[in-house]
Amino acid sequence: MNEVDDSPARVTFLFDVDNTLVDNDRVAADLQRPLASEIGAEGAQEYWRIFEQLRTELGYADYLGALQRYRAKHPRVPHLLCVSDFFINYPFAERLFPDAIKVIEYVQQWGPAVILSDGDVVFQPLKISRSGLTNAVAGRVLIYVHKEQELDDVEQRYPAEHYVLVDDKLRILAAVKKLWRSRVTTIHYFRQARSLRYRSENAGQLSGSGHQHRTYR
């Protein structure tokens, strides 16, 4: 899935997944229904508390990990199997943002596209594969616990003269910009009025003025 490429590309595009290519907020909203149905409103609230605690600990969303912790506290709740089934069979391809695959295909006329994500070792690869993103990037998928701390590994696996990073988290963009400096162009993804908007910066001032906006509808 992530074989090392020894020949440097002129430019390599690095795409985040959750809330950049896949509408993870919609996935979470869909999960609320089976949670409330199978373990009740109070159980669902407890699950989300565990989920947020785990996200603070790990630095990424771990839905299955939160389910495991809930199960450890409530070992006699049989309906958790239905919630697990929801995760395993979820139609992630239906939660891709409009034109996400087209954007990936379009940029590859200049250089390879790579998925650069944080996440667990089970659910995140499943999400990326089921959504069609693995095929879209020809298997070039990297999943770390803290991707901003693994840039040397990214460089080794996909060497390039310049990188373009697309992510919805300003914290990640700032951390990568601090390390790679002029070697990276960071693009902040955000949604507004049901549009896909990207803000590009090269000066490291993510919230500054004068940035070009590109809107995909």
Tab-separated table of C-alpha atoms in Angstrom:
chain	number	residue	atom	x	y	z
A	1	MET	CA	0.000	0.000	0.000
A	2	ASN	CA	2.873	2.378	0.734
A	3	GLU	CA	5.941	1.124	-1.115
A	4	VAL	CA	8.995	3.369	-1.218
A	5	ASP	CA	9.520	5.331	-4.435
A	6	ASP	CA	13.226	6.195	-4.900
A	7	SER	CA	12.852	8.633	-7.799
A	8	PRO	CA	11.968	12.184	-6.634
A	9	ALA	CA	8.857	13.679	-8.195
A	10	ARG	CA	8.761	17.338	-9.130
A	11	VAL	CA	5.674	17.759	-6.944
A	12	THR	CA	3.656	15.366	-4.786
A	13	PHE	CA	0.133	16.082	-3.543
A	14	LEU	CA	-0.733	14.941	-0.007
A	15	PHE	CA	-4.436	14.658	0.850
A	16	ASP	CA	-5.955	14.334	4.292
A	17	VAL	CA	-9.125	12.202	4.517
A	18	ASP	CA	-11.518	13.078	7.356
A	19	ASN	CA	-13.477	16.250	6.582
A	20	THR	CA	-11.164	16.923	3.647
A	21	LEU	CA	-12.184	14.221	1.180
A	22	VAL	CA	-14.741	12.333	3.285
A	23	ASP	CA	-17.569	14.039	5.182
A	24	ASN	CA	-16.701	12.596	8.574
A	25	ASP	CA	-19.228	14.830	10.330
A	26	ARG	CA	-21.948	13.145	8.288
A	27	VAL	CA	-20.586	9.720	9.262
A	28	ALA	CA	-20.777	10.714	12.935
A	29	ALA	CA	-24.342	11.976	12.475
A	30	ASP	CA	-25.332	8.695	10.822
A	31	LEU	CA	-23.778	6.763	13.704
A	32	GLN	CA	-25.965	8.566	16.216
A	33	ARG	CA	-29.092	6.777	14.954
A	34	PRO	CA	-27.965	3.166	15.540
A	35	LEU	CA	-26.327	4.174	18.820
A	36	ALA	CA	-29.548	5.680	20.164
A	37	SER	CA	-31.568	2.765	18.822
A	38	GLU	CA	-29.366	0.009	20.245
A	39	ILE	CA	-28.044	1.431	23.535
A	40	GLY	CA	-30.451	4.299	24.217
A	41	ALA	CA	-29.957	8.040	24.481
A	42	GLU	CA	-27.936	7.854	27.714
A	43	GLY	CA	-25.755	5.095	26.303
A	44	ALA	CA	-25.136	7.145	23.170
A	45	GLN	CA	-24.125	10.155	25.261
A	46	GLU	CA	-21.707	7.998	27.233
A	47	TYR	CA	-20.247	6.617	24.001
A	48	TRP	CA	-19.562	10.142	22.686
A	49	ARG	CA	-17.937	11.129	25.991
A	50	ILE	CA	-15.626	8.122	25.675
A	51	PHE	CA	-15.034	8.996	22.026
A	52	GLU	CA	-13.943	12.548	22.874
A	53	GLN	CA	-11.707	11.335	25.700
A	54	LEU	CA	-10.039	8.879	23.355
A	55	ARG	CA	-9.616	11.502	20.641
A	56	THR	CA	-7.872	13.759	23.164
A	57	GLU	CA	-5.565	10.903	24.153
A	58	LEU	CA	-4.744	9.702	20.637
A	59	GLY	CA	-5.072	12.840	18.558
A	60	TYR	CA	-7.440	11.249	16.036
A	61	ALA	CA	-10.998	9.911	15.885
A	62	ASP	CA	-11.206	6.241	16.909
A	63	TYR	CA	-14.813	5.089	16.603
A	64	LEU	CA	-14.087	1.391	17.111
A	65	GLY	CA	-11.752	2.112	20.011
A	66	ALA	CA	-14.492	4.083	21.724
A	67	LEU	CA	-16.896	1.205	21.124
A	68	GLN	CA	-14.402	-1.197	22.718
A	69	ARG	CA	-14.076	1.030	25.780
A	70	TYR	CA	-17.842	1.303	26.083
A	71	ARG	CA	-18.076	-2.482	25.859
A	72	ALA	CA	-15.439	-2.898	28.587
A	73	LYS	CA	-17.644	-0.830	30.878
A	74	HIS	CA	-20.844	-2.591	29.772
A	75	PRO	CA	-19.859	-6.192	28.888
A	76	ARG	CA	-23.454	-7.481	28.943
A	77	VAL	CA	-24.886	-5.191	26.280
A	78	PRO	CA	-25.475	-7.533	23.290
A	79	HIS	CA	-26.724	-4.825	20.923
A	80	LEU	CA	-23.218	-3.420	20.472
A	81	LEU	CA	-22.778	-6.026	17.745
A	82	CYS	CA	-25.324	-4.132	15.652
A	83	VAL	CA	-23.338	-0.924	16.073
A	84	SER	CA	-20.172	-2.762	15.061
A	85	ASP	CA	-21.973	-4.051	11.976
A	86	PHE	CA	-22.889	-0.466	11.131
A	87	PHE	CA	-19.194	0.471	11.058
A	88	ILE	CA	-18.038	-2.506	9.019
A	89	ASN	CA	-20.739	-2.131	6.356
A	90	TYR	CA	-20.919	1.665	6.186
A	91	PRO	CA	-21.109	3.061	2.598
A	92	PHE	CA	-18.153	5.434	2.807
A	93	ALA	CA	-18.179	6.053	-0.945
A	94	GLU	CA	-21.487	7.859	-0.460
A	95	ARG	CA	-19.814	10.268	1.984
A	96	LEU	CA	-17.112	11.506	-0.353
A	97	PHE	CA	-17.388	15.229	-0.924
A	98	PRO	CA	-18.567	16.128	-4.444
A	99	ASP	CA	-15.742	15.874	-7.010
A	100	ALA	CA	-13.235	14.564	-4.433
A	101	ILE	CA	-12.072	11.809	-6.786
A	102	LYS	CA	-12.015	14.239	-9.728
A	103	VAL	CA	-9.748	16.605	-7.797
A	104	ILE	CA	-7.321	13.762	-7.070
A	105	GLU	CA	-7.352	12.683	-10.709
A	106	TYR	CA	-6.882	16.263	-11.910
A	107	VAL	CA	-3.786	17.087	-9.847
A	108	GLN	CA	-2.002	13.919	-10.961
A	109	GLN	CA	-1.236	15.514	-14.305
A	110	TRP	CA	1.517	17.351	-12.375
A	111	GLY	CA	2.549	14.696	-9.866
A	112	PRO	CA	1.439	11.720	-7.782
A	113	ALA	CA	-1.312	12.023	-5.179
A	114	VAL	CA	-0.848	10.382	-1.785
A	115	ILE	CA	-3.331	9.894	1.040
A	116	LEU	CA	-1.763	11.212	4.267
A	117	SER	CA	-4.004	10.452	7.219
A	118	ASP	CA	-4.110	9.942	10.969
A	119	GLY	CA	-6.052	7.021	12.374
A	120	ASP	CA	-6.231	3.516	13.769
A	121	VAL	CA	-4.971	0.433	11.925
A	122	VAL	CA	-8.394	-1.135	11.216
A	123	PHE	CA	-11.177	1.379	10.678
A	124	GLN	CA	-9.192	4.080	8.879
A	125	PRO	CA	-7.774	1.758	6.176
A	126	LEU	CA	-11.272	0.307	5.730
A	127	LYS	CA	-12.752	3.789	5.313
A	128	ILE	CA	-10.115	4.795	2.775
A	129	SER	CA	-10.512	1.597	0.777
A	130	ARG	CA	-14.323	1.466	0.842
A	131	SER	CA	-14.586	5.105	-0.210
A	132	GLY	CA	-12.565	4.429	-3.356
A	133	LEU	CA	-9.664	6.630	-2.293
A	134	THR	CA	-7.109	3.802	-2.249
A	135	ASN	CA	-7.764	3.094	-5.918
A	136	ALA	CA	-7.824	6.804	-6.758
A	137	VAL	CA	-4.230	7.195	-5.521
A	138	ALA	CA	-3.050	3.831	-6.890
A	139	GLY	CA	-2.515	2.451	-3.388
A	140	ARG	CA	-0.346	5.323	-2.174
A	141	VAL	CA	-1.776	5.500	1.356
A	142	LEU	CA	0.018	6.537	4.550
A	143	ILE	CA	-1.716	6.339	7.933
A	144	TYR	CA	0.067	7.470	11.086
A	145	VAL	CA	-0.836	8.211	14.678
A	146	HIS	CA	0.522	11.770	14.308
A	147	LYS	CA	1.353	12.414	10.675
A	148	GLU	CA	2.951	15.803	11.318
A	149	GLN	CA	5.639	13.946	13.304
A	150	GLU	CA	6.385	11.488	10.500
A	151	LEU	CA	7.417	13.801	7.681
A	152	ASP	CA	10.831	12.177	7.346
A	153	ASP	CA	9.094	8.883	6.600
A	154	VAL	CA	6.823	10.605	4.082
A	155	GLU	CA	9.887	12.040	2.334
A	156	GLN	CA	11.587	8.653	2.260
A	157	ARG	CA	8.580	6.878	0.825
A	158	TYR	CA	7.554	9.608	-1.631
A	159	PRO	CA	10.522	11.921	-2.301
A	160	ALA	CA	9.679	15.137	-4.102
A	161	GLU	CA	11.149	18.527	-4.819
A	162	HIS	CA	7.960	20.134	-3.536
A	163	TYR	CA	4.858	19.007	-1.663
A	164	VAL	CA	1.284	20.262	-1.659
A	165	LEU	CA	-0.657	19.394	1.499
A	166	VAL	CA	-4.457	19.626	1.574
A	167	ASP	CA	-5.968	19.384	5.062
A	168	ASP	CA	-8.892	20.768	7.066
A	169	LYS	CA	-6.853	21.234	10.264
A	170	LEU	CA	-4.916	24.471	10.616
A	171	ARG	CA	-2.856	22.900	13.388
A	172	ILE	CA	-1.527	20.239	11.017
A	173	LEU	CA	-0.879	22.714	8.222
A	174	ALA	CA	1.050	25.032	10.547
A	175	ALA	CA	3.161	22.183	11.959
A	176	VAL	CA	4.080	20.875	8.505
A	177	LYS	CA	4.806	24.388	7.217
A	178	LYS	CA	7.125	25.010	10.158
A	179	LEU	CA	9.199	21.938	9.294
A	180	TRP	CA	9.133	21.921	5.497
A	181	ARG	CA	8.996	25.709	5.019
A	182	SER	CA	9.261	26.641	1.328
A	183	ARG	CA	9.232	22.982	0.279
A	184	VAL	CA	5.489	22.758	0.922
A	185	THR	CA	2.394	24.611	-0.198
A	186	THR	CA	-0.364	24.186	2.372
A	187	ILE	CA	-3.998	24.309	1.320
A	188	HIS	CA	-6.692	24.718	3.930
A	189	TYR	CA	-9.942	22.974	3.094
A	190	PHE	CA	-13.180	24.385	4.457
A	191	ARG	CA	-16.853	24.374	3.553
A	192	GLN	CA	-19.025	27.423	3.143
A	193	ALA	CA	-22.524	27.692	1.696
A	194	ARG	CA	-22.400	24.055	0.553
A	195	SER	CA	-19.309	24.755	-1.540
A	196	LEU	CA	-15.883	23.157	-1.417
A	197	ARG	CA	-13.366	25.909	-0.791
A	198	TYR	CA	-9.603	25.723	-0.635
A	199	ARG	CA	-7.324	28.438	0.678
A	200	SER	CA	-3.702	28.241	-0.392
A	201	GLU	CA	-0.762	29.842	1.359
A	202	ASN	CA	2.958	29.888	0.859
A	203	ALA	CA	3.953	32.410	3.501
A	204	GLY	CA	2.947	30.362	6.533
A	205	GLN	CA	0.265	32.852	7.620
A	206	LEU	CA	-2.757	30.612	7.465
A	207	SER	CA	-5.235	33.231	8.570
A	208	GLY	CA	-3.730	36.143	6.645
A	209	SER	CA	-5.382	38.175	3.945
A	210	GLY	CA	-4.795	38.159	0.218
A	211	HIS	CA	-4.949	34.414	-0.273
A	212	GLN	CA	-6.407	33.042	-3.461
A	213	HIS	CA	-9.626	31.053	-3.124
A	214	ARG	CA	-10.696	28.212	-5.351
A	215	THR	CA	-14.276	27.055	-5.149
A	216	TYR	CA	-15.598	23.705	-6.406
A	217	ARG	CA	-19.341	23.211	-6.577
